[in-house]
């Protein structure tokens, strides 16, 4: 069995005195694709953001490889190191509007990784080729469709050679045709062995690409199971009701 890449234990988070994560435990193994499913307001995105320190958890630990971090008392060095080893793909792309596609992918390599610009551009072009965007390297985000922008965002994430990529509803802002483009890129990454933790509402992706599904509701993990088992043999009535709802959506 593959080693654990990411382990979250006892993660708590409250907003305005209302606890939205109730001691979450979650593990992702190296090379595994884990999909987090659940109704709106279940805490899925909050958990992902706590894992990447975009939100400050109130309690819990994160173990990334052999490095264990207290989420509530992480130092700036620990946060910086964890982010260096991971990447985050947002639902809203978060591209720099005043930079070209190539510039968006090279920026982090040059500024944060201190890579020589020529080397960064070569790496960026290779990553853009990987997501089918090499021919739009000189375009600006405003000239791209939403699906193309999200593929650039994925190229930017891949360019940093992350040990794991977090995806936060990467297709939620896209129409069905563009969604297929992005999910195709994610499927290819999975086939290449990329470790991924994805909050998603795309059931086909979760069933056919994810290795395991984690189902959350009310800030807790209700169940987790291998993807096929989750869909074909639901663990309980709540999961069955959820699957009926999304099947009828």
Tab-separated table of C-alpha atoms in Angstrom:
chain	number	residue	atom	x	y	z
A	1	UNK	CA	0.000	0.000	0.000
A	2	UNK	CA	1.231	3.488	-0.865
A	3	UNK	CA	2.470	5.711	1.930
A	4	UNK	CA	0.340	8.500	3.346
A	5	UNK	CA	0.934	11.789	1.546
A	6	UNK	CA	-1.488	13.913	3.557
A	7	UNK	CA	-3.114	13.278	6.900
A	8	UNK	CA	-5.551	15.642	8.610
A	9	UNK	CA	-6.514	14.842	12.189
A	10	UNK	CA	-9.018	16.466	14.521
A	11	UNK	CA	-9.591	19.559	12.373
A	12	UNK	CA	-11.964	22.056	13.978
A	13	UNK	CA	-13.029	25.396	12.551
A	14	UNK	CA	-15.661	27.914	13.695
A	15	UNK	CA	-16.925	31.147	12.169
A	16	UNK	CA	-18.535	33.645	14.536
A	17	UNK	CA	-18.898	31.038	17.225
A	18	UNK	CA	-20.572	28.522	14.912
A	19	UNK	CA	-18.449	25.415	14.444
A	20	UNK	CA	-18.354	24.342	10.791
A	21	UNK	CA	-15.766	21.552	11.066
A	22	UNK	CA	-16.220	19.075	13.897
A	23	UNK	CA	-12.902	17.268	14.274
A	24	UNK	CA	-12.315	16.043	10.734
A	25	UNK	CA	-9.934	13.134	10.061
A	26	UNK	CA	-8.869	12.499	6.474
A	27	UNK	CA	-5.959	10.704	4.810
A	28	UNK	CA	-4.722	10.809	1.204
A	29	UNK	CA	-2.113	8.302	0.057
A	30	UNK	CA	0.620	9.046	-2.460
A	31	UNK	CA	-0.729	8.825	-6.013
A	32	UNK	CA	-4.336	8.680	-4.803
A	33	UNK	CA	-7.244	10.801	-6.038
A	34	UNK	CA	-9.759	11.535	-3.292
A	35	UNK	CA	-13.058	13.292	-4.057
A	36	UNK	CA	-14.893	15.144	-1.290
A	37	UNK	CA	-18.643	15.162	-1.882
A	38	UNK	CA	-21.562	16.514	0.106
A	39	UNK	CA	-24.360	19.081	0.122
A	40	UNK	CA	-23.719	22.811	0.189
A	41	UNK	CA	-22.643	24.057	3.593
A	42	UNK	CA	-21.136	20.744	4.673
A	43	UNK	CA	-17.668	22.232	5.230
A	44	UNK	CA	-15.921	20.750	2.200
A	45	UNK	CA	-14.250	23.935	0.967
A	46	UNK	CA	-13.449	25.093	4.496
A	47	UNK	CA	-11.583	21.835	5.111
A	48	UNK	CA	-9.602	22.259	1.897
A	49	UNK	CA	-8.746	25.863	2.755
A	50	UNK	CA	-7.624	24.887	6.253
A	51	UNK	CA	-5.348	22.251	4.727
A	52	UNK	CA	-3.606	24.962	2.698
A	53	UNK	CA	-3.727	27.623	5.447
A	54	UNK	CA	-6.095	29.836	3.475
A	55	UNK	CA	-8.250	29.549	6.595
A	56	UNK	CA	-6.861	29.335	10.118
A	57	UNK	CA	-8.096	26.131	11.779
A	58	UNK	CA	-8.929	26.329	15.473
A	59	UNK	CA	-7.488	22.895	16.227
A	60	UNK	CA	-6.057	19.852	14.498
A	61	UNK	CA	-2.893	18.655	12.827
A	62	UNK	CA	-1.701	18.276	9.267
A	63	UNK	CA	0.963	15.745	8.358
A	64	UNK	CA	2.499	16.230	4.927
A	65	UNK	CA	4.856	13.369	4.226
A	66	UNK	CA	6.907	13.210	7.404
A	67	UNK	CA	6.278	16.832	8.461
A	68	UNK	CA	3.618	17.278	11.175
A	69	UNK	CA	2.117	20.734	11.709
A	70	UNK	CA	-0.194	22.026	14.431
A	71	UNK	CA	-2.830	23.791	12.338
A	72	UNK	CA	-3.811	26.213	15.084
A	73	UNK	CA	-0.232	27.278	15.853
A	74	UNK	CA	1.607	26.888	12.558
A	75	UNK	CA	4.602	29.151	12.090
A	76	UNK	CA	5.166	31.251	8.998
A	77	UNK	CA	8.012	28.917	8.048
A	78	UNK	CA	5.780	25.838	8.361
A	79	UNK	CA	3.029	27.451	6.310
A	80	UNK	CA	5.485	28.545	3.621
A	81	UNK	CA	7.020	25.080	3.430
A	82	UNK	CA	3.625	23.357	3.241
A	83	UNK	CA	2.506	25.666	0.442
A	84	UNK	CA	5.766	25.083	-1.412
A	85	UNK	CA	4.975	21.382	-1.485
A	86	UNK	CA	1.321	21.748	-2.504
A	87	UNK	CA	-0.794	23.604	-5.061
A	88	UNK	CA	-4.355	24.948	-4.966
A	89	UNK	CA	-6.719	25.283	-7.934
A	90	UNK	CA	-9.589	27.679	-7.204
A	91	UNK	CA	-13.054	27.622	-8.725
A	92	UNK	CA	-12.582	31.241	-9.896
A	93	UNK	CA	-9.224	30.653	-11.707
A	94	UNK	CA	-7.395	33.526	-9.913
A	95	UNK	CA	-5.267	34.439	-12.917
A	96	UNK	CA	-3.410	37.747	-13.181
A	97	UNK	CA	-5.399	39.782	-15.712
A	98	UNK	CA	-2.415	41.932	-16.696
A	99	UNK	CA	-0.187	38.979	-17.564
A	100	UNK	CA	-0.247	36.606	-20.498
A	101	UNK	CA	-0.963	32.911	-20.135
A	102	UNK	CA	2.782	32.266	-20.132
A	103	UNK	CA	3.333	35.031	-17.592
A	104	UNK	CA	0.728	33.583	-15.262
A	105	UNK	CA	2.490	30.229	-15.176
A	106	UNK	CA	6.038	31.610	-14.897
A	107	UNK	CA	5.309	34.260	-12.245
A	108	UNK	CA	5.365	31.927	-9.263
A	109	UNK	CA	8.397	30.052	-10.538
A	110	UNK	CA	10.445	33.243	-10.888
A	111	UNK	CA	9.211	35.186	-7.850
A	112	UNK	CA	8.553	32.450	-5.281
A	113	UNK	CA	10.895	29.699	-6.491
A	114	UNK	CA	13.672	32.032	-7.709
A	115	UNK	CA	13.981	30.083	-10.957
A	116	UNK	CA	15.860	31.677	-13.838
A	117	UNK	CA	13.345	33.201	-16.236
A	118	UNK	CA	14.479	31.195	-19.273
A	119	UNK	CA	14.179	27.949	-17.320
A	120	UNK	CA	10.812	29.029	-15.884
A	121	UNK	CA	9.444	29.819	-19.336
A	122	UNK	CA	10.590	26.461	-20.702
A	123	UNK	CA	8.907	24.685	-17.810
A	124	UNK	CA	5.763	26.779	-18.204
A	125	UNK	CA	5.506	25.978	-21.907
A	126	UNK	CA	5.836	22.265	-21.161
A	127	UNK	CA	3.037	22.498	-18.587
A	128	UNK	CA	0.816	24.469	-20.968
A	129	UNK	CA	1.402	21.770	-23.577
A	130	UNK	CA	0.297	19.210	-21.022
A	131	UNK	CA	-3.096	20.914	-20.561
A	132	UNK	CA	-3.590	21.727	-24.245
A	133	UNK	CA	-2.911	25.459	-23.954
A	134	UNK	CA	0.527	25.840	-25.550
A	135	UNK	CA	-0.923	27.679	-28.556
A	136	UNK	CA	-2.431	30.378	-26.313
A	137	UNK	CA	0.765	31.234	-24.403
A	138	UNK	CA	0.709	34.867	-25.548
A	139	UNK	CA	-3.009	35.431	-24.914
A	140	UNK	CA	-4.395	37.318	-21.915
A	141	UNK	CA	-7.020	35.782	-19.610
A	142	UNK	CA	-9.769	38.066	-20.957
A	143	UNK	CA	-9.280	36.436	-24.357
A	144	UNK	CA	-9.908	32.936	-23.008
A	145	UNK	CA	-13.000	30.922	-22.178
A	146	UNK	CA	-13.587	29.875	-18.595
A	147	UNK	CA	-12.443	26.352	-19.384
A	148	UNK	CA	-9.249	27.633	-20.948
A	149	UNK	CA	-8.564	29.861	-17.955
A	150	UNK	CA	-9.018	26.929	-15.599
A	151	UNK	CA	-6.639	24.821	-17.677
A	152	UNK	CA	-4.054	27.598	-17.360
A	153	UNK	CA	-4.637	27.601	-13.601
A	154	UNK	CA	-3.998	23.843	-13.552
A	155	UNK	CA	-0.827	24.313	-15.609
A	156	UNK	CA	0.316	26.907	-13.069
A	157	UNK	CA	-0.287	24.413	-10.266
A	158	UNK	CA	1.518	21.560	-12.041
A	159	UNK	CA	4.509	23.791	-12.849
A	160	UNK	CA	5.459	23.970	-9.177
A	161	UNK	CA	5.928	20.167	-9.014
A	162	UNK	CA	3.538	19.795	-6.064
A	163	UNK	CA	3.320	16.646	-4.007
A	164	UNK	CA	-0.461	17.092	-3.897
A	165	UNK	CA	-2.915	19.397	-5.681
A	166	UNK	CA	-6.050	20.659	-3.926
A	167	UNK	CA	-8.993	21.368	-6.248
A	168	UNK	CA	-11.892	23.479	-4.957
A	169	UNK	CA	-14.907	22.887	-7.240
A	170	UNK	CA	-12.760	23.521	-10.340
A	171	UNK	CA	-15.697	23.232	-12.774
A	172	UNK	CA	-18.466	24.952	-10.799
A	173	UNK	CA	-18.280	28.158	-12.874
A	174	UNK	CA	-18.237	26.367	-16.232
A	175	UNK	CA	-20.920	25.243	-18.647
A	176	UNK	CA	-21.030	21.499	-19.494
A	177	UNK	CA	-18.884	21.652	-22.630
A	178	UNK	CA	-16.074	23.516	-20.869
A	179	UNK	CA	-16.419	21.264	-17.829
A	180	UNK	CA	-15.500	18.291	-20.021
A	181	UNK	CA	-12.266	20.042	-21.047
A	182	UNK	CA	-11.159	20.595	-17.461
A	183	UNK	CA	-12.164	17.151	-16.233
A	184	UNK	CA	-10.197	15.647	-19.116
A	185	UNK	CA	-7.070	17.420	-17.881
A	186	UNK	CA	-7.702	16.233	-14.321
A	187	UNK	CA	-8.211	12.673	-15.535
A	188	UNK	CA	-4.884	12.824	-17.403
A	189	UNK	CA	-3.129	14.070	-14.269
A	190	UNK	CA	-4.644	11.201	-12.292
A	191	UNK	CA	-3.443	8.712	-14.883
A	192	UNK	CA	0.046	10.196	-14.542
A	193	UNK	CA	-0.026	9.479	-10.799
A	194	UNK	CA	-0.664	12.974	-9.458
A	195	UNK	CA	-1.950	12.994	-5.878
A	196	UNK	CA	-5.169	15.023	-5.739
A	197	UNK	CA	-7.763	16.038	-3.171
A	198	UNK	CA	-10.795	17.463	-4.958
A	199	UNK	CA	-13.953	19.071	-3.652
A	200	UNK	CA	-16.330	18.490	-6.538
A	201	UNK	CA	-19.956	18.138	-7.562
A	202	UNK	CA	-19.037	16.181	-10.699
A	203	UNK	CA	-20.306	12.683	-9.952
A	204	UNK	CA	-18.896	11.135	-13.131
A	205	UNK	CA	-15.415	12.340	-12.215
A	206	UNK	CA	-15.793	11.100	-8.650
A	207	UNK	CA	-16.971	7.663	-9.789
A	208	UNK	CA	-14.621	7.085	-12.719
A	209	UNK	CA	-11.441	8.968	-11.765
A	210	UNK	CA	-11.308	9.153	-7.968
A	211	UNK	CA	-9.909	6.216	-6.050
A	212	UNK	CA	-11.896	7.072	-2.937
A	213	UNK	CA	-14.848	9.258	-1.979
A	214	UNK	CA	-15.250	11.138	1.306
A	215	UNK	CA	-18.835	12.231	1.992
A	216	UNK	CA	-19.325	15.200	4.339
A	217	UNK	CA	-22.374	16.751	5.895
A	218	UNK	CA	-22.779	19.236	8.716
A	219	UNK	CA	-19.042	19.641	9.188
A	220	UNK	CA	-18.387	15.933	9.710
A	221	UNK	CA	-17.333	12.971	7.593
A	222	UNK	CA	-20.420	10.768	7.277
A	223	UNK	CA	-18.693	7.985	5.373
A	224	UNK	CA	-15.789	7.235	3.065
A	225	UNK	CA	-15.323	4.353	0.663
A	226	UNK	CA	-13.647	3.293	-2.575
A	227	UNK	CA	-15.315	5.288	-5.341
A	228	UNK	CA	-17.118	2.426	-7.055
A	229	UNK	CA	-18.356	1.055	-3.757
A	230	UNK	CA	-19.607	4.497	-2.691
A	231	UNK	CA	-21.791	4.805	-5.782
A	232	UNK	CA	-22.827	1.205	-6.329
A	233	UNK	CA	-23.316	0.160	-2.701
A	234	UNK	CA	-24.186	3.312	-0.670
A	235	UNK	CA	-23.310	2.923	2.990
A	236	UNK	CA	-26.505	4.371	4.452
A	237	UNK	CA	-29.806	6.111	3.759
A	238	UNK	CA	-28.224	9.583	3.822
A	239	UNK	CA	-25.795	8.702	1.039
A	240	UNK	CA	-28.578	7.069	-0.959
A	241	UNK	CA	-30.707	10.209	-0.627
A	242	UNK	CA	-27.788	12.416	-1.722
A	243	UNK	CA	-27.112	10.263	-4.779
A	244	UNK	CA	-30.803	10.329	-5.750
A	245	UNK	CA	-30.765	14.114	-5.479
A	246	UNK	CA	-27.677	14.654	-7.619
A	247	UNK	CA	-28.857	12.072	-10.161
A	248	UNK	CA	-32.032	14.108	-10.634
A	249	UNK	CA	-30.234	17.471	-10.821
